Coordinates of C-alpha atoms and ligand atoms in Angstrom, one line a residue:
M968 CA 89.3 143.1 50.7
C969 CA 93.0 144.0 50.2
G970 CA 94.3 146.6 52.7
I971 CA 96.9 149.2 52.0
V972 CA 98.9 151.1 54.5
G973 CA 102.0 153.3 54.1
Y974 CA 104.1 155.7 56.1
I975 CA 106.8 158.3 55.5
G976 CA 108.2 160.5 58.2
S977 CA 110.7 160.5 61.0
R978 CA 109.4 157.6 63.0
V979 CA 110.3 153.9 62.5
A980 CA 107.8 152.7 59.9
Y981 CA 107.6 149.0 60.8
P982 CA 105.4 149.2 64.0
I983 CA 103.1 151.8 62.4
L984 CA 102.7 149.5 59.4
I985 CA 102.1 146.3 61.3
K986 CA 99.6 148.1 63.6
G987 CA 97.9 149.5 60.5
L988 CA 97.7 146.1 58.9
K989 CA 96.0 144.8 62.1
R990 CA 93.5 147.6 61.9
L991 CA 92.7 146.6 58.3
E992 CA 92.4 142.8 59.1
Y993 CA 88.6 143.2 59.3
R994 CA 88.5 143.8 55.6
G995 CA 89.3 140.1 55.0
Y996 CA 92.6 138.8 53.5
D997 CA 94.7 135.7 53.2
S998 CA 98.3 136.9 53.1
A999 CA 100.3 139.9 54.2
G1000 CA 103.5 141.7 53.4
I1001 CA 105.6 144.8 54.0
A1002 CA 108.3 146.8 52.2
L1003 CA 110.8 148.9 54.1
H1004 CA 113.4 151.4 52.9
D1005 CA 116.2 151.8 55.4
G1006 CA 117.9 154.5 53.5
T1007 CA 120.0 152.1 51.4
N1008 CA 118.1 148.9 50.9
L1009 CA 114.5 148.3 49.9
K1010 CA 113.5 145.1 51.6
V1011 CA 110.3 143.0 51.2
Y1012 CA 109.0 140.5 53.7
K1013 CA 105.8 138.7 53.1
S1014 CA 103.9 135.6 54.2
K1015 CA 100.8 133.5 53.7
G1016 CA 98.2 133.7 56.5
K1017 CA 97.7 136.4 59.2
V1018 CA 99.6 139.6 60.0
S1019 CA 100.8 137.8 63.1
D1020 CA 102.5 135.3 60.8
L1021 CA 104.2 138.2 59.0
E1022 CA 105.4 139.5 62.3
I1023 CA 107.0 136.1 63.1
F1024 CA 108.5 136.0 59.7
S1025 CA 110.0 139.5 60.1
E1026 CA 111.5 138.7 63.5
Q1027 CA 115.2 139.2 63.6
K1028 CA 115.3 140.7 60.1
N1029 CA 116.2 144.2 59.4
I1030 CA 113.1 146.2 60.1
E1031 CA 114.7 149.6 60.1
G1032 CA 113.5 152.5 57.9
T1033 CA 111.2 155.5 58.2
V1034 CA 109.4 154.8 54.9
G1035 CA 107.4 151.8 54.0
I1036 CA 104.3 150.3 52.6
A1037 CA 102.4 147.2 53.7
H1038 CA 99.5 145.1 52.5
T1039 CA 96.9 142.5 53.3
R1040 CA 95.9 140.5 50.2
W1041 CA 92.6 139.0 49.3
A1042 CA 93.5 136.7 46.4
T1043 CA 92.1 137.4 43.0
H1044 CA 94.8 136.4 40.5
G1045 CA 96.8 133.5 41.8
E1046 CA 96.4 131.4 45.0
P1047 CA 97.1 132.9 48.4
N1048 CA 100.7 132.0 48.8
Q1049 CA 103.9 133.8 49.7
I1050 CA 105.0 134.5 46.1
N1051 CA 101.7 136.1 45.2
A1052 CA 101.5 138.2 48.4
H1053 CA 102.3 141.9 48.1
P1054 CA 104.5 143.9 47.9
H1055 CA 105.9 143.0 44.5
Y1056 CA 109.3 144.0 43.2
S1057 CA 109.9 145.2 39.7
Q1058 CA 112.4 143.3 37.6
S1059 CA 115.4 145.3 38.9
E1060 CA 114.1 145.2 42.4
E1061 CA 114.4 148.9 42.5
L1062 CA 110.6 149.5 42.8
V1063 CA 108.0 147.9 45.0
I1064 CA 104.2 148.1 44.8
I1065 CA 101.1 147.2 46.8
H1066 CA 97.8 147.1 45.0
N1067 CA 94.1 146.7 45.8
G1068 CA 91.9 146.0 42.8
I1069 CA 92.1 144.2 39.5
I1070 CA 94.1 145.2 36.4
E1071 CA 91.8 143.8 33.7
N1072 CA 94.1 144.0 30.8
Y1073 CA 97.1 142.5 32.6
S1074 CA 97.6 139.6 30.2
V1075 CA 98.0 141.9 27.2
L1076 CA 100.4 144.2 29.2
K1077 CA 102.3 141.1 30.4
Q1078 CA 102.7 139.8 26.9
G1079 CA 104.1 143.2 25.8
L1080 CA 106.5 143.4 28.7
T1081 CA 107.6 139.8 28.1
E1082 CA 108.6 140.8 24.6
H1083 CA 110.8 143.5 26.2
G1084 CA 112.6 140.9 28.3
F1085 CA 110.6 141.2 31.5
T1086 CA 110.1 138.0 33.5
F1087 CA 107.5 137.4 36.2
Q1088 CA 107.7 135.6 39.6
S1089 CA 104.1 135.6 40.6
D1090 CA 100.7 134.9 39.0
T1091 CA 99.4 138.4 39.9
D1092 CA 98.2 141.3 37.8
T1093 CA 100.0 143.5 40.3
E1094 CA 103.4 142.4 39.3
V1095 CA 102.6 143.3 35.7
L1096 CA 101.8 146.8 36.9
I1097 CA 105.1 147.4 38.7
Q1098 CA 107.0 146.1 35.7
L1099 CA 105.1 148.5 33.5
I1100 CA 105.9 151.3 35.8
E1101 CA 109.6 150.4 35.7
F1102 CA 109.4 150.1 31.9
M1103 CA 107.9 153.6 31.6
K1104 CA 110.4 155.0 34.1
N1105 CA 113.4 153.6 32.2
T1106 CA 112.4 154.1 28.6
N1107 CA 111.1 157.6 29.2
R1108 CA 113.8 158.6 31.7
V1109 CA 111.2 160.2 34.0
D1110 CA 110.7 160.4 37.8
L1111 CA 108.5 158.0 39.7
P1112 CA 105.2 160.0 39.8
T1113 CA 105.4 160.5 36.0
A1114 CA 106.2 156.8 35.4
V1115 CA 103.2 155.9 37.5
Q1116 CA 101.1 158.3 35.5
L1117 CA 102.3 156.9 32.2
A1118 CA 101.7 153.3 33.3
L1119 CA 98.2 154.0 34.7
N1120 CA 97.3 155.5 31.3
E1121 CA 97.8 152.1 29.8
V1122 CA 95.8 150.3 32.5
V1123 CA 92.2 149.1 32.3
G1124 CA 90.7 148.1 35.7
A1125 CA 90.5 149.2 39.2
Y1126 CA 93.3 150.1 41.6
A1127 CA 94.6 151.7 44.7
I1128 CA 98.4 151.5 44.7
A1129 CA 101.4 152.7 46.6
V1130 CA 104.9 152.5 45.1
V1131 CA 108.3 153.1 46.6
D1132 CA 111.6 153.5 44.7
K1133 CA 114.9 152.2 46.1
N1134 CA 116.6 155.3 44.6
N1135 CA 114.4 157.7 46.5
P1136 CA 113.8 156.9 50.1
D1137 CA 112.0 160.2 50.5
M1138 CA 108.9 159.5 48.5
I1139 CA 105.8 157.3 48.2
V1140 CA 103.6 157.6 45.1
A1141 CA 100.0 156.4 45.5
A1142 CA 97.1 156.4 43.1
R1143 CA 93.5 155.2 42.9
K1144 CA 90.7 154.4 40.5
G1145 CA 87.7 152.5 41.7
S1146 CA 89.4 151.4 45.0
P1147 CA 89.6 153.6 48.0
L1148 CA 92.6 155.5 49.2
V1149 CA 93.0 158.0 52.1
V1150 CA 96.1 160.1 53.0
G1151 CA 96.7 161.2 56.6
I1152 CA 98.6 164.3 57.3
G1153 CA 100.7 164.4 60.5
E1154 CA 103.5 166.6 61.7
D1155 CA 106.2 166.2 59.0
E1156 CA 104.8 162.8 58.2
Y1157 CA 102.3 161.2 55.9
F1158 CA 100.2 158.1 56.2
V1159 CA 98.3 156.3 53.5
G1160 CA 95.5 153.8 54.0
S1161 CA 92.7 151.9 52.2
D1162 CA 90.6 153.6 54.9
A1163 CA 91.2 155.8 57.9
T1164 CA 91.4 153.0 60.4
P1165 CA 95.3 152.7 60.3
I1166 CA 95.6 156.5 60.4
I1167 CA 93.3 157.6 63.2
E1168 CA 95.8 156.9 65.9
Y1169 CA 98.2 159.5 64.6
T1170 CA 96.2 162.3 63.0
N1171 CA 92.6 163.3 62.2
K1172 CA 93.6 165.3 59.2
V1173 CA 92.9 163.4 56.0
V1174 CA 92.7 163.8 52.3
Y1175 CA 90.4 161.4 50.3
I1176 CA 92.1 160.7 47.0
G1177 CA 89.7 161.1 44.1
E1178 CA 89.1 158.9 41.1
E1179 CA 92.2 158.6 38.8
E1180 CA 94.3 160.8 41.0
I1181 CA 98.0 160.3 41.8
V1182 CA 99.4 161.6 45.1
T1183 CA 103.0 162.1 45.8
L1184 CA 104.0 162.0 49.5
E1185 CA 107.4 163.5 50.0
R1186 CA 109.3 163.9 53.2
N1187 CA 109.1 167.6 54.3
K1188 CA 107.3 168.7 51.2
P1189 CA 103.6 169.5 50.6
L1190 CA 101.3 166.9 49.3
K1191 CA 101.1 166.9 45.5
I1192 CA 98.0 165.6 43.6
K1193 CA 97.5 165.3 39.9
T1194 CA 95.2 163.3 37.8
I1195 CA 96.3 160.6 35.4
G1196 CA 95.3 163.1 32.7
N1197 CA 97.9 165.5 34.2
V1198 CA 95.6 168.0 35.9
E1199 CA 96.9 169.4 39.2
K1200 CA 94.5 169.2 42.1
F1201 CA 94.5 171.1 45.4
P1202 CA 94.4 168.6 48.3
E1203 CA 91.2 169.1 50.3
I1204 CA 91.8 168.4 54.0
N1205 CA 89.0 166.8 56.0
K1206 CA 88.6 166.2 59.7
L1207 CA 88.0 162.6 60.8
E1208 CA 85.2 162.0 63.2
L1209 CA 86.3 158.5 63.9
T1210 CA 87.7 157.7 67.4
L1211 CA 90.2 155.0 68.4
S1212 CA 87.8 153.4 71.0
Q1213 CA 85.3 152.8 68.1
L1214 CA 87.9 150.4 66.6
E1215 CA 88.3 148.3 69.7
K1216 CA 86.2 145.5 71.1
G1217 CA 85.3 147.2 74.4
G1218 CA 85.3 144.0 76.5
F1219 CA 83.3 141.9 74.0
P1220 CA 84.9 138.7 72.7
H1221 CA 84.2 139.6 69.1
F1222 CA 83.5 142.8 67.1
M1223 CA 80.3 141.1 65.8
L1224 CA 78.8 140.7 69.3
K1225 CA 79.9 144.2 70.2
E1226 CA 78.1 145.5 67.1
I1227 CA 75.0 143.5 67.8
F1228 CA 74.8 145.0 71.3
E1229 CA 75.5 148.5 70.0
Q1230 CA 72.3 148.6 68.0
P1231 CA 70.1 150.4 70.6
Q1232 CA 72.7 153.2 70.6
T1233 CA 73.5 153.2 66.9
L1234 CA 69.8 153.4 66.0
S1235 CA 69.3 156.3 68.4
N1236 CA 72.3 157.9 66.8
C1237 CA 70.8 157.3 63.3
M1238 CA 67.5 159.0 64.4
K1239 CA 69.2 161.8 66.3
G1240 CA 68.3 165.2 64.9
R1241 CA 66.1 163.4 62.4
V1242 CA 63.2 161.9 64.2
N1243 CA 61.7 164.4 66.6
V1244 CA 59.0 163.0 68.8
D1245 CA 58.2 166.3 70.5
S1246 CA 57.6 168.2 67.3
N1247 CA 56.2 165.0 65.8
N1248 CA 58.4 165.3 62.8
I1249 CA 61.1 163.6 60.7
T1250 CA 63.8 165.7 59.1
L1251 CA 66.3 164.4 56.6
A1252 CA 68.5 167.0 55.1
G1253 CA 69.2 164.9 52.0
F1254 CA 65.5 164.7 51.4
I1255 CA 64.5 168.3 52.1
D1256 CA 67.1 169.6 49.6
N1257 CA 65.7 167.4 46.9
K1258 CA 62.1 167.0 47.9
D1259 CA 60.7 167.4 44.3
K1260 CA 62.9 164.6 43.0
F1261 CA 61.2 162.2 45.4
L1262 CA 57.7 163.6 45.2
N1263 CA 57.8 163.5 41.4
A1264 CA 59.6 160.2 41.1
K1265 CA 57.8 157.8 38.7
R1266 CA 59.8 155.0 40.2
I1267 CA 62.4 154.3 42.8
I1268 CA 65.2 151.8 42.0
I1269 CA 67.2 150.6 45.0
T1270 CA 70.6 149.0 44.2
A1271 CA 72.9 147.2 46.6
C1272 CA 74.8 144.0 47.4
G1273 CA 74.8 141.4 50.2
T1274 CA 73.2 142.5 53.5
S1275 CA 72.5 146.0 52.0
W1276 CA 70.4 144.3 49.3
H1277 CA 68.2 142.8 52.1
S1278 CA 67.7 146.1 53.6
A1279 CA 66.7 147.4 50.1
L1280 CA 64.0 144.8 50.0
I1281 CA 62.5 146.0 53.3
G1282 CA 62.8 149.5 51.8
M1283 CA 60.7 148.4 48.9
Y1284 CA 57.9 147.1 51.2
I1285 CA 57.8 150.2 53.3
I1286 CA 58.1 152.8 50.4
E1287 CA 55.4 151.1 48.4
E1288 CA 53.1 150.8 51.4
Y1289 CA 53.4 154.4 52.6
A1290 CA 54.7 156.5 49.8
R1291 CA 52.9 154.6 47.0
I1292 CA 55.8 154.9 44.6
P1293 CA 56.7 151.7 42.6
V1294 CA 60.0 150.3 43.8
E1295 CA 62.4 147.9 42.1
V1296 CA 65.3 146.3 44.0
E1297 CA 68.4 145.4 42.0
Y1298 CA 71.6 143.5 42.8
S1299 CA 74.2 146.1 41.7
S1300 CA 76.2 143.5 39.9
E1301 CA 73.2 142.6 37.7
F1302 CA 71.9 146.1 37.3
R1303 CA 75.2 147.5 36.0
Y1304 CA 75.4 145.0 33.1
R1305 CA 71.9 144.3 32.1
K1306 CA 71.1 147.5 30.1
P1307 CA 68.4 148.6 32.5
V1308 CA 65.8 151.2 31.5
I1309 CA 66.6 154.2 33.6
D1310 CA 64.7 157.4 33.2
K1311 CA 65.5 161.0 34.4
D1312 CA 62.3 160.8 36.6
D1313 CA 63.7 157.8 38.4
V1314 CA 65.2 158.1 41.8
V1315 CA 68.0 155.6 42.3
I1316 CA 68.9 154.7 45.9
A1317 CA 72.3 153.1 46.4
I1318 CA 72.8 151.4 49.8
S1319 CA 76.3 150.4 51.0
Q1320 CA 77.8 150.2 54.4
S1321 CA 81.4 150.6 53.2
G1322 CA 80.5 153.1 50.4
E1323 CA 83.1 151.3 48.4
T1324 CA 81.5 148.2 46.9
A1325 CA 82.7 148.1 43.3
D1326 CA 79.4 146.9 41.8
T1327 CA 77.3 149.4 43.6
L1328 CA 79.7 152.2 42.7
A1329 CA 79.4 151.2 39.1
A1330 CA 75.6 151.0 39.3
V1331 CA 75.6 154.6 40.6
E1332 CA 77.8 155.7 37.7
L1333 CA 75.4 154.0 35.2
A1334 CA 72.3 155.5 36.7
K1335 CA 74.0 158.9 36.7
Q1336 CA 74.9 158.7 33.1
N1337 CA 71.3 157.9 32.4
G1338 CA 70.1 161.1 34.1
A1339 CA 68.6 159.6 37.2
F1340 CA 68.8 161.3 40.6
I1341 CA 71.0 159.3 42.9
F1342 CA 70.5 159.1 46.7
G1343 CA 73.1 157.2 48.8
I1344 CA 72.6 155.5 52.1
C1345 CA 76.1 154.7 53.4
N1346 CA 77.9 154.4 56.6
V1347 CA 81.5 155.3 55.9
V1348 CA 81.8 159.0 55.8
G1349 CA 83.7 160.3 52.8
S1350 CA 83.7 157.0 51.0
S1351 CA 83.4 156.7 47.2
I1352 CA 79.6 156.2 46.9
P1353 CA 78.5 159.2 48.9
R1354 CA 81.0 161.3 47.0
N1355 CA 79.4 160.2 43.7
T1356 CA 75.7 160.6 44.6
H1357 CA 73.6 163.7 44.3
S1358 CA 72.4 163.5 47.8
G1359 CA 72.0 161.0 50.6
C1360 CA 71.9 160.1 54.2
Y1361 CA 74.6 158.6 56.4
T1362 CA 73.6 155.8 58.8
H1363 CA 76.0 157.1 61.5
V1364 CA 76.6 153.7 63.2
G1365 CA 80.4 154.2 63.5
P1366 CA 82.9 151.7 62.1
E1367 CA 81.5 148.2 61.5
I1368 CA 84.4 145.8 61.8
G1369 CA 82.8 142.4 61.9
V1370 CA 82.6 141.1 58.4
A1371 CA 79.0 140.0 58.9
S1372 CA 77.0 143.2 58.8
T1373 CA 74.6 143.8 61.8
K1374 CA 74.3 147.3 63.0
A1375 CA 74.7 148.7 59.5
F1376 CA 71.7 146.6 58.4
T1377 CA 69.3 147.9 61.0
A1378 CA 70.4 151.5 60.4
Q1379 CA 69.9 151.1 56.7
V1380 CA 66.4 149.9 57.4
M1381 CA 65.9 152.8 59.8
V1382 CA 67.0 155.4 57.1
L1383 CA 64.7 153.7 54.5
T1384 CA 61.8 153.9 57.0
M1385 CA 62.4 157.5 57.8
L1386 CA 62.5 158.3 54.1
A1387 CA 59.3 156.3 53.3
L1388 CA 57.4 158.0 56.1
L1389 CA 58.6 161.4 55.0
I1390 CA 57.7 160.9 51.3
G1391 CA 54.4 159.4 52.4
K1392 CA 53.5 162.4 54.6
E1393 CA 54.6 164.9 52.0
K1394 CA 52.6 163.1 49.2
G1395 CA 49.6 162.7 51.5
T1396 CA 49.7 158.9 51.0
L1397 CA 50.3 158.4 54.7
S1398 CA 47.7 159.9 57.0
E1399 CA 48.8 162.3 59.7
E1400 CA 47.5 159.9 62.3
N1401 CA 49.6 157.0 61.1
Y1402 CA 52.6 159.2 60.6
L1403 CA 52.5 160.3 64.2
K1404 CA 51.9 156.8 65.4
L1405 CA 54.9 155.5 63.5
I1406 CA 57.2 158.3 64.7
K1407 CA 56.2 157.4 68.3
E1408 CA 56.9 153.8 67.7
L1409 CA 60.2 154.4 66.0
N1410 CA 61.4 156.1 69.2
Q1411 CA 60.6 152.9 71.1
I1412 CA 62.7 150.7 68.9
P1413 CA 66.1 151.1 70.7
D1414 CA 64.5 150.1 74.1
K1415 CA 62.7 147.2 72.5
I1416 CA 66.0 146.0 71.0
T1417 CA 67.6 146.3 74.5
A1418 CA 64.8 144.0 75.8
I1419 CA 65.6 141.4 73.1
L1420 CA 69.4 141.6 73.8
E1421 CA 68.6 140.6 77.4
K1422 CA 67.6 137.2 76.1
E1423 CA 71.0 136.5 74.8
N1424 CA 71.7 133.7 77.2
S1425 CA 68.7 131.6 76.3
I1426 CA 69.6 132.0 72.6
K1427 CA 73.2 131.0 73.4
D1428 CA 72.0 127.9 75.3
F1429 CA 69.8 126.5 72.6
S1430 CA 72.3 127.4 69.8
K1431 CA 74.3 124.5 71.0
T1432 CA 71.5 122.1 70.0
F1433 CA 72.0 123.0 66.3
T1434 CA 75.7 122.8 65.7
Y1435 CA 75.1 119.3 64.3
A1436 CA 73.0 120.7 61.4
S1437 CA 74.5 121.2 58.0
N1438 CA 71.4 122.9 56.5
F1439 CA 68.9 125.5 57.8
I1440 CA 65.8 127.0 56.3
Y1441 CA 64.6 130.5 57.3
L1442 CA 61.0 131.5 56.6
G1443 CA 59.2 134.8 56.8
R1444 CA 56.5 136.7 55.0
G1445 CA 55.9 140.3 54.0
Y1446 CA 58.3 142.6 55.8
N1447 CA 60.0 139.6 57.4
F1448 CA 60.7 137.7 54.2
P1449 CA 63.9 139.8 53.7
V1450 CA 64.7 139.3 57.3
A1451 CA 64.6 135.5 56.8
M1452 CA 67.1 135.9 54.0
E1453 CA 69.3 138.1 56.1
G1454 CA 69.1 135.6 59.0
A1455 CA 70.2 132.8 56.6
L1456 CA 73.0 134.9 55.2
K1457 CA 74.3 135.6 58.7
L1458 CA 74.4 131.9 59.5
K1459 CA 76.1 130.9 56.3
E1460 CA 78.6 133.7 56.4
I1461 CA 80.0 132.9 59.8
S1462 CA 79.2 129.3 60.7
Y1463 CA 79.6 127.8 57.1
I1464 CA 76.2 126.0 57.6
H1465 CA 74.2 126.1 54.4
A1466 CA 71.1 128.2 55.0
E1467 CA 68.3 129.4 52.7
G1468 CA 65.9 132.2 53.3
Y1469 CA 62.5 131.7 51.7
P1470 CA 59.0 133.4 51.6
A1471 CA 57.1 131.1 54.0
A1472 CA 54.4 130.3 51.5
E1473 CA 56.9 129.3 48.8
M1474 CA 58.1 126.5 51.0
K1475 CA 55.6 124.1 49.6
H1476 CA 57.0 124.8 46.1
G1477 CA 60.3 123.1 46.8
P1478 CA 62.0 123.4 50.1
I1479 CA 59.4 121.3 51.8
A1480 CA 61.0 118.3 50.2
L1481 CA 64.1 118.9 52.4
I1482 CA 62.2 118.9 55.7
S1483 CA 62.9 116.0 58.1
Q1484 CA 63.6 115.8 61.8
E1485 CA 67.2 116.7 60.9
M1486 CA 66.2 120.1 59.5
P1487 CA 66.0 123.2 61.7
V1488 CA 63.5 125.7 60.3
V1489 CA 63.6 129.2 61.6
V1490 CA 60.2 130.9 61.2
I1491 CA 59.6 134.5 61.8
A1492 CA 56.0 134.3 63.0
T1493 CA 55.4 137.7 64.6
K1494 CA 52.0 139.3 64.7
S1495 CA 51.2 140.6 61.1
A1496 CA 48.6 140.6 58.4
T1497 CA 49.7 137.1 57.4
Y1498 CA 50.2 135.7 60.9
E1499 CA 47.5 133.0 60.5
K1500 CA 49.1 131.9 57.2
V1501 CA 52.5 131.6 58.8
V1502 CA 50.9 129.4 61.5
S1503 CA 49.6 127.1 58.8
N1504 CA 53.1 126.9 57.3
I1505 CA 54.5 125.9 60.7
Q1506 CA 51.9 123.2 60.9
E1507 CA 53.0 121.9 57.5
I1508 CA 56.6 121.7 58.8
K1509 CA 55.6 120.0 62.1
A1510 CA 53.6 117.4 60.1
R1511 CA 56.9 116.5 58.5
K1512 CA 58.8 116.4 61.7
G1513 CA 60.9 119.6 61.0
R1514 CA 62.4 121.3 64.1
I1515 CA 60.9 124.8 64.6
I1516 CA 62.8 127.7 66.0
S1517 CA 60.3 130.6 66.0
I1518 CA 60.5 134.3 66.5
I1519 CA 57.2 135.3 68.0
T1520 CA 55.5 138.3 69.4
E1521 CA 55.5 138.4 73.2
G1522 CA 52.5 136.6 74.6
D1523 CA 51.9 134.3 71.6
E1524 CA 51.3 130.9 73.1
I1525 CA 50.0 129.3 69.9
V1526 CA 53.3 129.4 68.0
K1527 CA 55.3 129.0 71.1
N1528 CA 53.6 125.6 71.7
L1529 CA 54.2 124.5 68.2
S1530 CA 57.9 125.3 68.4
D1531 CA 60.9 123.4 69.7
F1532 CA 62.5 126.8 70.6
S1533 CA 61.0 130.2 70.5
I1534 CA 62.3 133.7 71.1
S1535 CA 59.7 136.4 71.8
I1536 CA 60.2 140.0 70.8
P1537 CA 58.1 143.0 71.8
D1538 CA 55.1 143.9 69.8
T1539 CA 55.5 146.7 67.3
E1540 CA 54.1 148.1 64.1
E1541 CA 54.4 145.5 61.3
C1542 CA 56.6 147.7 59.1
L1543 CA 59.0 148.1 62.0
S1544 CA 59.2 144.5 62.9
P1545 CA 62.3 143.7 60.8
L1546 CA 64.3 146.0 63.2
L1547 CA 63.4 143.7 66.0
A1548 CA 63.1 140.3 64.4
V1549 CA 66.6 140.4 63.0
I1550 CA 68.2 140.8 66.4
P1551 CA 67.6 137.2 67.6
L1552 CA 68.7 135.9 64.2
Q1553 CA 72.0 137.8 64.5
L1554 CA 72.5 136.3 68.0
L1555 CA 71.6 132.8 66.8
A1556 CA 74.1 132.9 63.9
Y1557 CA 76.8 134.3 66.2
H1558 CA 76.4 131.7 68.9
I1559 CA 76.2 128.8 66.5
A1560 CA 79.4 130.0 64.9
V1561 CA 81.1 130.5 68.3
V1562 CA 80.2 126.9 69.4
K1563 CA 81.5 125.6 66.1
G1564 CA 84.8 127.4 66.8
C1565 CA 84.6 129.6 63.7
N1566 CA 86.4 132.8 63.2
V1567 CA 83.4 135.0 63.6
D1568 CA 84.9 138.4 62.8
Q1569 CA 86.9 137.2 59.8
P1570 CA 85.1 134.4 58.1
R1571 CA 87.0 132.4 55.5
N1572 CA 87.0 133.8 52.0
L1573 CA 84.8 136.8 52.9
A1574 CA 85.8 140.5 52.7
K1575 CA 84.2 143.4 54.5
S1576 CA 84.6 145.8 51.7
V1577 CA 84.3 144.3 48.2
T1578 CA 86.3 146.6 46.0
V1579 CA 86.6 144.3 43.0
E1580 CA 83.6 143.2 40.9
Ligands
LIG481 C1 80.4 142.1 51.5 C2 80.3 142.1 53.0 C3 78.8 142.1 53.4 C4 78.1 143.3 52.8 C5 78.3 143.4 51.2 C6 77.9 144.7 50.7 O1 80.0 140.9 51.0 O2 80.9 140.9 53.6 O3 78.6 142.2 54.8 O4 76.7 143.3 53.0 O5 79.7 143.2 51.0 O6 78.7 145.7 51.2 P1 78.3 147.2 51.4 O7 79.5 147.8 52.0 O8 78.1 147.7 50.0 O9 77.1 147.3 52.2

């Protein structure tokens, strides 16, 4: 979703800002813009489309200046055109703003400002905010940080903003509530970003701006932070672990393919120091410190969105099987508004790759207010959700740039698996023998994924057959029902083919009506307690001339012979099979999208980090 980048220092700001915008492209956007202060003038250049379009637009214009802010916009209020793109000027054109988030009370504020003579060029809520800041500045005769503070006290909604004043080329004021913001500290220079990706090239010293905090970045002066309630804060400097090479494609044509292929390594990283095959043990610091909360939990609620919600479903299966604690899985967006019954003996697990998803963050807040213990499973270190939970576990897969989540999903499943096995062992609901067997098998997973990845070429070949299709059905049972949904989500996200994931047995209650020789049906038919039943479901599809693509266990000739195409995966414990079964589905979606000529890493309308509700 919208990306923010800013720079103040002694270098020319333009190339830093453009490069920063490119690093933020993965978040998803539809227009881009930049504001530069050359010491005298405050200029704004913006354009619909990609950052490369902005570069063309800015060619031969005055791009001087050592202070500037830049933005990629994912449209919320007003269509994605040049006028609605950020930055936005205030009425006098003395102030400019970039904004990520939604000002919910913008129409009331706009009306008030209109009565004071303000006029508006765009349809955005953001322009209302910069006019309000200008109004506060002029009527109260205050400096920019104070004007921002006064304005934000009037605002309902979520924001990360950065503001520059024509009359002060030595200052950027930035603030956040609900949307992420990071400040990078270099040698006599500051950077600001929606995340650390535009900053990492220049410094590894960062300050994560907290909720309702305003930060003032002044040339040659220390960073100043205060809350919108006027409490001064001491900036806490963190060291970034991110490396530049992690943000590059490393020879792969797309980030998504690179991330699919990284999974043997990312899962090893995720298990490193946690799953110890020699001492036959699993150690999770976030669990050990709060063991009683888990062991005494009457219920576990898992809340998440998108792909993370699918991993939550797998978590439900494995926690209930081995830890014998009732689990409920909730879409964060529903949970936060449906007045759920939450008890102080509940453990709420929030799963989020980005750690910034607005609905999941709000679900965390709600659960916290109701006294539950909150455990986060997140990837982005230092992001908002892990900073708002009581405890948690990072997935440690490195930056995930492709909008369609792949390596984050498998690592989320891995963390949930480790957690389930640990609770089960501690509670005595999982026998020592099974615990040891599962630990051993967990360690085999990276190698087994490597073996599946070696089949990429055959998946690529048969993917071509299906580009004609406008619909797909994905079927699975038990642990692989969520995998079917995840496979369908991958396909629709990046190839724009409509796809539905269904529990295989439910097919006869509706989707069977859709089956014809035009309809590809992807069936996860690996060896499991319900294998025979899935074989019967395949027969039902065959009888109606549906085209079967199956994911089977190596050596399974029965389903192979019933299928038009099949991909075999190594045998494993049933509860771990999602970690393997999802890999061919990721590759299938990827190759279909590539053959269709789709923009795999930045699919239309989608955002990597959904920071608005
Ligand atoms: C967006 C992304 C998905 C992701 C979902 C939840 O829709 O495009 O890939 O699964 O948000 O994101 P989170 O960061 O909370 O896991």
